[in-house]
PDB file of C-alpha atoms in Angstrom:
ATOM      1  CA  UNK A   1     -48.261 -86.197 -48.567  1.00 43.00           C
ATOM      2  CA  UNK A   2     -47.272 -89.171 -50.693  1.00 46.00           C
ATOM      3  CA  UNK A   3     -45.336 -89.062 -53.900  1.00 47.00           C
ATOM      4  CA  UNK A   4     -44.033 -91.523 -56.407  1.00 46.00           C
ATOM      5  CA  UNK A   5     -41.564 -90.048 -58.858  1.00 46.00           C
ATOM      6  CA  UNK A   6     -42.010 -91.429 -62.403  1.00 42.00           C
ATOM      7  CA  UNK A   7     -38.274 -92.093 -62.386  1.00 47.00           C
ATOM      8  CA  UNK A   8     -38.745 -94.355 -59.365  1.00 50.00           C
ATOM      9  CA  UNK A   9     -39.672 -97.204 -61.693  1.00 53.00           C
ATOM     10  CA  UNK A  10     -36.380 -97.071 -63.604  1.00 56.00           C
ATOM     11  CA  UNK A  11     -34.669-100.445 -63.914  1.00 68.00           C
ATOM     12  CA  UNK A  12     -37.165-102.323 -61.798  1.00 85.00           C
ATOM     13  CA  UNK A  13     -36.939-100.002 -58.798  1.00 91.00           C
ATOM     14  CA  UNK A  14     -40.249 -98.745 -57.485  1.00 94.00           C
ATOM     15  CA  UNK A  15     -39.753 -96.311 -54.615  1.00 95.00           C
ATOM     16  CA  UNK A  16     -42.615 -94.460 -52.970  1.00 95.00           C
ATOM     17  CA  UNK A  17     -41.799 -91.534 -50.726  1.00 94.00           C
ATOM     18  CA  UNK A  18     -44.266 -90.695 -47.978  1.00 94.00           C
ATOM     19  CA  UNK A  19     -43.864 -87.486 -46.003  1.00 92.00           C
ATOM     20  CA  UNK A  20     -45.564 -87.318 -42.637  1.00 88.00           C
ATOM     21  CA  UNK A  21     -43.369 -84.462 -41.486  1.00 78.00           C
ATOM     22  CA  UNK A  22     -43.803 -80.961 -42.891  1.00 75.00           C
ATOM     23  CA  UNK A  23     -40.078 -80.439 -43.372  1.00 73.00           C
ATOM     24  CA  UNK A  24     -38.612 -81.118 -46.807  1.00 77.00           C
ATOM     25  CA  UNK A  25     -34.855 -81.251 -46.240  1.00 81.00           C
ATOM     26  CA  UNK A  26     -34.373 -83.606 -49.191  1.00 90.00           C
ATOM     27  CA  UNK A  27     -36.063 -83.697 -52.552  1.00 91.00           C
ATOM     28  CA  UNK A  28     -37.789 -86.875 -53.641  1.00 92.00           C
ATOM     29  CA  UNK A  29     -35.166 -87.161 -56.374  1.00 93.00           C
ATOM     30  CA  UNK A  30     -32.283 -87.021 -53.856  1.00 93.00           C
ATOM     31  CA  UNK A  31     -33.907 -89.737 -51.751  1.00 94.00           C
ATOM     32  CA  UNK A  32     -34.527 -91.871 -54.825  1.00 94.00           C
ATOM     33  CA  UNK A  33     -30.926 -91.485 -56.041  1.00 94.00           C
ATOM     34  CA  UNK A  34     -29.575 -92.467 -52.625  1.00 95.00           C
ATOM     35  CA  UNK A  35     -31.743 -95.602 -52.425  1.00 96.00           C
ATOM     36  CA  UNK A  36     -30.894 -96.579 -55.994  1.00 95.00           C
ATOM     37  CA  UNK A  37     -27.181 -96.097 -55.308  1.00 95.00           C
ATOM     38  CA  UNK A  38     -27.280 -98.424 -52.301  1.00 96.00           C
ATOM     39  CA  UNK A  39     -29.241-101.064 -54.189  1.00 96.00           C
ATOM     40  CA  UNK A  40     -27.063-100.935 -57.304  1.00 94.00           C
ATOM     41  CA  UNK A  41     -23.910-101.110 -55.191  1.00 95.00           C
ATOM     42  CA  UNK A  42     -25.243-104.384 -53.749  1.00 95.00           C
ATOM     43  CA  UNK A  43     -26.358-105.694 -57.157  1.00 94.00           C
ATOM     44  CA  UNK A  44     -30.047-105.637 -56.259  1.00 95.00           C
ATOM     45  CA  UNK A  45     -32.031-105.846 -59.481  1.00 92.00           C
ATOM     46  CA  UNK A  46     -35.397-104.611 -58.258  1.00 93.00           C
ATOM     47  CA  UNK A  47     -37.341-103.209 -55.360  1.00 95.00           C
ATOM     48  CA  UNK A  48     -40.729-102.201 -54.121  1.00 96.00           C
ATOM     49  CA  UNK A  49     -39.775 -99.846 -51.345  1.00 96.00           C
ATOM     50  CA  UNK A  50     -41.470 -97.160 -49.331  1.00 97.00           C
ATOM     51  CA  UNK A  51     -39.405 -94.454 -47.660  1.00 97.00           C
ATOM     52  CA  UNK A  52     -41.390 -92.624 -44.982  1.00 96.00           C
ATOM     53  CA  UNK A  53     -40.199 -89.335 -43.491  1.00 96.00           C
ATOM     54  CA  UNK A  54     -41.873 -89.193 -40.088  1.00 96.00           C
ATOM     55  CA  UNK A  55     -42.149 -86.849 -37.157  1.00 94.00           C
ATOM     56  CA  UNK A  56     -41.316 -87.768 -33.588  1.00 95.00           C
ATOM     57  CA  UNK A  57     -44.804 -89.087 -32.789  1.00 95.00           C
ATOM     58  CA  UNK A  58     -44.972 -91.351 -35.852  1.00 96.00           C
ATOM     59  CA  UNK A  59     -41.565 -92.954 -35.306  1.00 97.00           C
ATOM     60  CA  UNK A  60     -42.300 -93.381 -31.575  1.00 97.00           C
ATOM     61  CA  UNK A  61     -45.516 -95.258 -32.371  1.00 97.00           C
ATOM     62  CA  UNK A  62     -43.694 -97.627 -34.731  1.00 96.00           C
ATOM     63  CA  UNK A  63     -40.842 -98.132 -32.291  1.00 96.00           C
ATOM     64  CA  UNK A  64     -43.177 -98.973 -29.415  1.00 96.00           C
ATOM     65  CA  UNK A  65     -45.702-101.041 -31.384  1.00 95.00           C
ATOM     66  CA  UNK A  66     -43.361-103.148 -33.521  1.00 95.00           C
ATOM     67  CA  UNK A  67     -40.063-103.198 -31.638  1.00 93.00           C
ATOM     68  CA  UNK A  68     -41.283-102.818 -28.060  1.00 92.00           C
ATOM     69  CA  UNK A  69     -38.899 -99.912 -27.409  1.00 95.00           C
ATOM     70  CA  UNK A  70     -39.924 -96.736 -25.596  1.00 96.00           C
ATOM     71  CA  UNK A  71     -39.560 -93.362 -27.272  1.00 95.00           C
ATOM     72  CA  UNK A  72     -38.420 -92.204 -30.679  1.00 96.00           C
ATOM     73  CA  UNK A  73     -35.534 -93.519 -32.757  1.00 96.00           C
ATOM     74  CA  UNK A  74     -33.753 -92.398 -35.917  1.00 96.00           C
ATOM     75  CA  UNK A  75     -34.675 -95.186 -38.361  1.00 96.00           C
ATOM     76  CA  UNK A  76     -36.756 -98.352 -38.489  1.00 97.00           C
ATOM     77  CA  UNK A  77     -36.786-100.732 -41.466  1.00 97.00           C
ATOM     78  CA  UNK A  78     -39.327-103.444 -42.165  1.00 97.00           C
ATOM     79  CA  UNK A  79     -38.373-106.248 -44.545  1.00 96.00           C
ATOM     80  CA  UNK A  80     -41.599-107.357 -46.202  1.00 96.00           C
ATOM     81  CA  UNK A  81     -40.048-109.778 -48.679  1.00 93.00           C
ATOM     82  CA  UNK A  82     -40.831-113.472 -48.638  1.00 91.00           C
ATOM     83  CA  UNK A  83     -37.110-114.312 -48.768  1.00 91.00           C
ATOM     84  CA  UNK A  84     -33.943-112.312 -48.028  1.00 89.00           C
ATOM     85  CA  UNK A  85     -32.910-109.746 -50.656  1.00 90.00           C
ATOM     86  CA  UNK A  86     -29.448-111.267 -50.940  1.00 86.00           C
ATOM     87  CA  UNK A  87     -31.050-114.509 -52.159  1.00 89.00           C
ATOM     88  CA  UNK A  88     -33.592-113.010 -54.529  1.00 92.00           C
ATOM     89  CA  UNK A  89     -31.951-109.799 -55.739  1.00 91.00           C
ATOM     90  CA  UNK A  90     -35.185-108.020 -54.821  1.00 94.00           C
ATOM     91  CA  UNK A  91     -35.981-105.712 -51.915  1.00 96.00           C
ATOM     92  CA  UNK A  92     -39.526-105.390 -50.633  1.00 96.00           C
ATOM     93  CA  UNK A  93     -39.903-103.250 -47.571  1.00 97.00           C
ATOM     94  CA  UNK A  94     -40.251 -99.980 -45.798  1.00 98.00           C
ATOM     95  CA  UNK A  95     -37.683 -97.553 -44.400  1.00 98.00           C
ATOM     96  CA  UNK A  96     -39.007 -95.099 -41.803  1.00 98.00           C
ATOM     97  CA  UNK A  97     -36.823 -92.184 -40.752  1.00 97.00           C
ATOM     98  CA  UNK A  98     -37.384 -89.387 -38.257  1.00 96.00           C
ATOM     99  CA  UNK A  99     -36.765 -85.846 -39.472  1.00 95.00           C
ATOM    100  CA  UNK A 100     -36.786 -84.124 -36.022  1.00 95.00           C
ATOM    101  CA  UNK A 101     -34.157 -86.542 -34.708  1.00 95.00           C
ATOM    102  CA  UNK A 102     -32.009 -85.991 -37.815  1.00 95.00           C
ATOM    103  CA  UNK A 103     -32.318 -82.235 -37.408  1.00 94.00           C
ATOM    104  CA  UNK A 104     -31.398 -82.310 -33.703  1.00 95.00           C
ATOM    105  CA  UNK A 105     -28.509 -84.743 -34.168  1.00 94.00           C
ATOM    106  CA  UNK A 106     -27.112 -82.739 -37.089  1.00 93.00           C
ATOM    107  CA  UNK A 107     -27.237 -79.503 -35.074  1.00 94.00           C
ATOM    108  CA  UNK A 108     -25.480 -81.189 -32.162  1.00 92.00           C
ATOM    109  CA  UNK A 109     -22.687 -82.406 -34.412  1.00 86.00           C
ATOM    110  CA  UNK A 110     -22.478 -79.391 -36.721  1.00 89.00           C
ATOM    111  CA  UNK A 111     -23.374 -81.129 -39.981  1.00 88.00           C
ATOM    112  CA  UNK A 112     -26.114 -80.595 -42.553  1.00 91.00           C
ATOM    113  CA  UNK A 113     -29.482 -82.041 -41.493  1.00 92.00           C
ATOM    114  CA  UNK A 114     -29.990 -83.410 -45.012  1.00 93.00           C
ATOM    115  CA  UNK A 115     -26.783 -85.461 -44.700  1.00 92.00           C
ATOM    116  CA  UNK A 116     -27.947 -86.877 -41.366  1.00 94.00           C
ATOM    117  CA  UNK A 117     -31.307 -87.814 -42.874  1.00 95.00           C
ATOM    118  CA  UNK A 118     -29.560 -89.479 -45.833  1.00 95.00           C
ATOM    119  CA  UNK A 119     -27.529 -91.477 -43.303  1.00 95.00           C
ATOM    120  CA  UNK A 120     -30.783 -92.790 -41.817  1.00 97.00           C
ATOM    121  CA  UNK A 121     -32.159 -93.683 -45.264  1.00 97.00           C
ATOM    122  CA  UNK A 122     -28.957 -95.513 -46.219  1.00 97.00           C
ATOM    123  CA  UNK A 123     -28.898 -97.215 -42.805  1.00 96.00           C
ATOM    124  CA  UNK A 124     -32.472 -98.468 -43.157  1.00 97.00           C
ATOM    125  CA  UNK A 125     -31.868 -99.656 -46.707  1.00 98.00           C
ATOM    126  CA  UNK A 126     -28.781-101.587 -45.577  1.00 97.00           C
ATOM    127  CA  UNK A 127     -30.897-103.297 -42.900  1.00 96.00           C
ATOM    128  CA  UNK A 128     -33.195-104.511 -45.680  1.00 97.00           C
ATOM    129  CA  UNK A 129     -30.124-105.993 -47.361  1.00 96.00           C
ATOM    130  CA  UNK A 130     -29.296-108.010 -44.260  1.00 94.00           C
ATOM    131  CA  UNK A 131     -26.839-105.712 -42.494  1.00 95.00           C
ATOM    132  CA  UNK A 132     -27.068-105.758 -38.719  1.00 92.00           C
ATOM    133  CA  UNK A 133     -25.721-103.388 -36.087  1.00 92.00           C
ATOM    134  CA  UNK A 134     -26.445-105.288 -32.876  1.00 91.00           C
ATOM    135  CA  UNK A 135     -23.010-106.833 -32.415  1.00 95.00           C
ATOM    136  CA  UNK A 136     -19.944-104.518 -32.313  1.00 94.00           C
ATOM    137  CA  UNK A 137     -18.122-106.103 -35.273  1.00 95.00           C
ATOM    138  CA  UNK A 138     -21.271-106.115 -37.430  1.00 95.00           C
ATOM    139  CA  UNK A 139     -22.012-102.507 -36.445  1.00 93.00           C
ATOM    140  CA  UNK A 140     -18.492-101.404 -37.472  1.00 93.00           C
ATOM    141  CA  UNK A 141     -18.921-103.160 -40.824  1.00 95.00           C
ATOM    142  CA  UNK A 142     -22.312-101.541 -41.397  1.00 95.00           C
ATOM    143  CA  UNK A 143     -21.093 -98.066 -40.429  1.00 93.00           C
ATOM    144  CA  UNK A 144     -18.057 -98.345 -42.726  1.00 94.00           C
ATOM    145  CA  UNK A 145     -20.431 -99.277 -45.544  1.00 95.00           C
ATOM    146  CA  UNK A 146     -22.679 -96.306 -44.710  1.00 94.00           C
ATOM    147  CA  UNK A 147     -19.754 -93.895 -44.836  1.00 93.00           C
ATOM    148  CA  UNK A 148     -18.472 -95.366 -48.098  1.00 94.00           C
ATOM    149  CA  UNK A 149     -21.880 -95.015 -49.745  1.00 96.00           C
ATOM    150  CA  UNK A 150     -22.459 -91.517 -48.357  1.00 94.00           C
ATOM    151  CA  UNK A 151     -19.049 -90.396 -49.608  1.00 93.00           C
ATOM    152  CA  UNK A 152     -19.977 -91.693 -53.064  1.00 94.00           C
ATOM    153  CA  UNK A 153     -23.206 -89.681 -52.792  1.00 93.00           C
ATOM    154  CA  UNK A 154     -21.197 -86.524 -52.029  1.00 89.00           C
ATOM    155  CA  UNK A 155     -22.018 -86.266 -48.316  1.00 85.00           C
ATOM    156  CA  UNK A 156     -18.709 -87.345 -46.834  1.00 79.00           C
ATOM    157  CA  UNK A 157     -18.348 -89.860 -43.999  1.00 76.00           C
ATOM    158  CA  UNK A 158     -21.440 -88.820 -42.047  1.00 73.00           C
ATOM    159  CA  UNK A 159     -21.406 -91.696 -39.549  1.00 67.00           C
ATOM    160  CA  UNK A 160     -17.661 -91.376 -39.001  1.00 65.00           C
ATOM    161  CA  UNK A 161     -18.244 -87.806 -37.845  1.00 55.00           C
ATOM    162  CA  UNK A 162     -20.557 -88.906 -35.043  1.00 48.00           C
ATOM    163  CA  UNK A 163     -19.549 -87.822 -31.580  1.00 41.00           C
ATOM    164  CA  UNK A 164     -21.979 -90.006 -29.664  1.00 41.00           C
TER     165      UNK A 164
END
């Protein structure tokens, strides 16, 4: 279940989309446009990026193996570049997002599951650009950026709607 849209190589951006969840809430094109929007907004000139849509088991395995955390999570990003993207203008990495968590969270908050999943993709991409959400001030900055980008993508302020 892997795809690489021919348009994913436009302007030095190579994005591979891997689906390990049967659900298809977003088209490959929508995912690609969201990633490209985030990268262009940050003046990133190229990328080699994989976006993986995972189920609960897949994201739990990554979370436990690589981060040492129990259970599933919404998004995990791996920066595979030799140097930070902000220095090089290039992103090399992987963004892993969990469809079942997006679906459940969206239902709980009364928003479209596709918008929640786009939030996770934008969130993971921002991590690859050096954004951090571990400290409260940094988290507020990152979440404001997420909402700004999602509004520009036509989703509205998805994170700002969160009730948790």
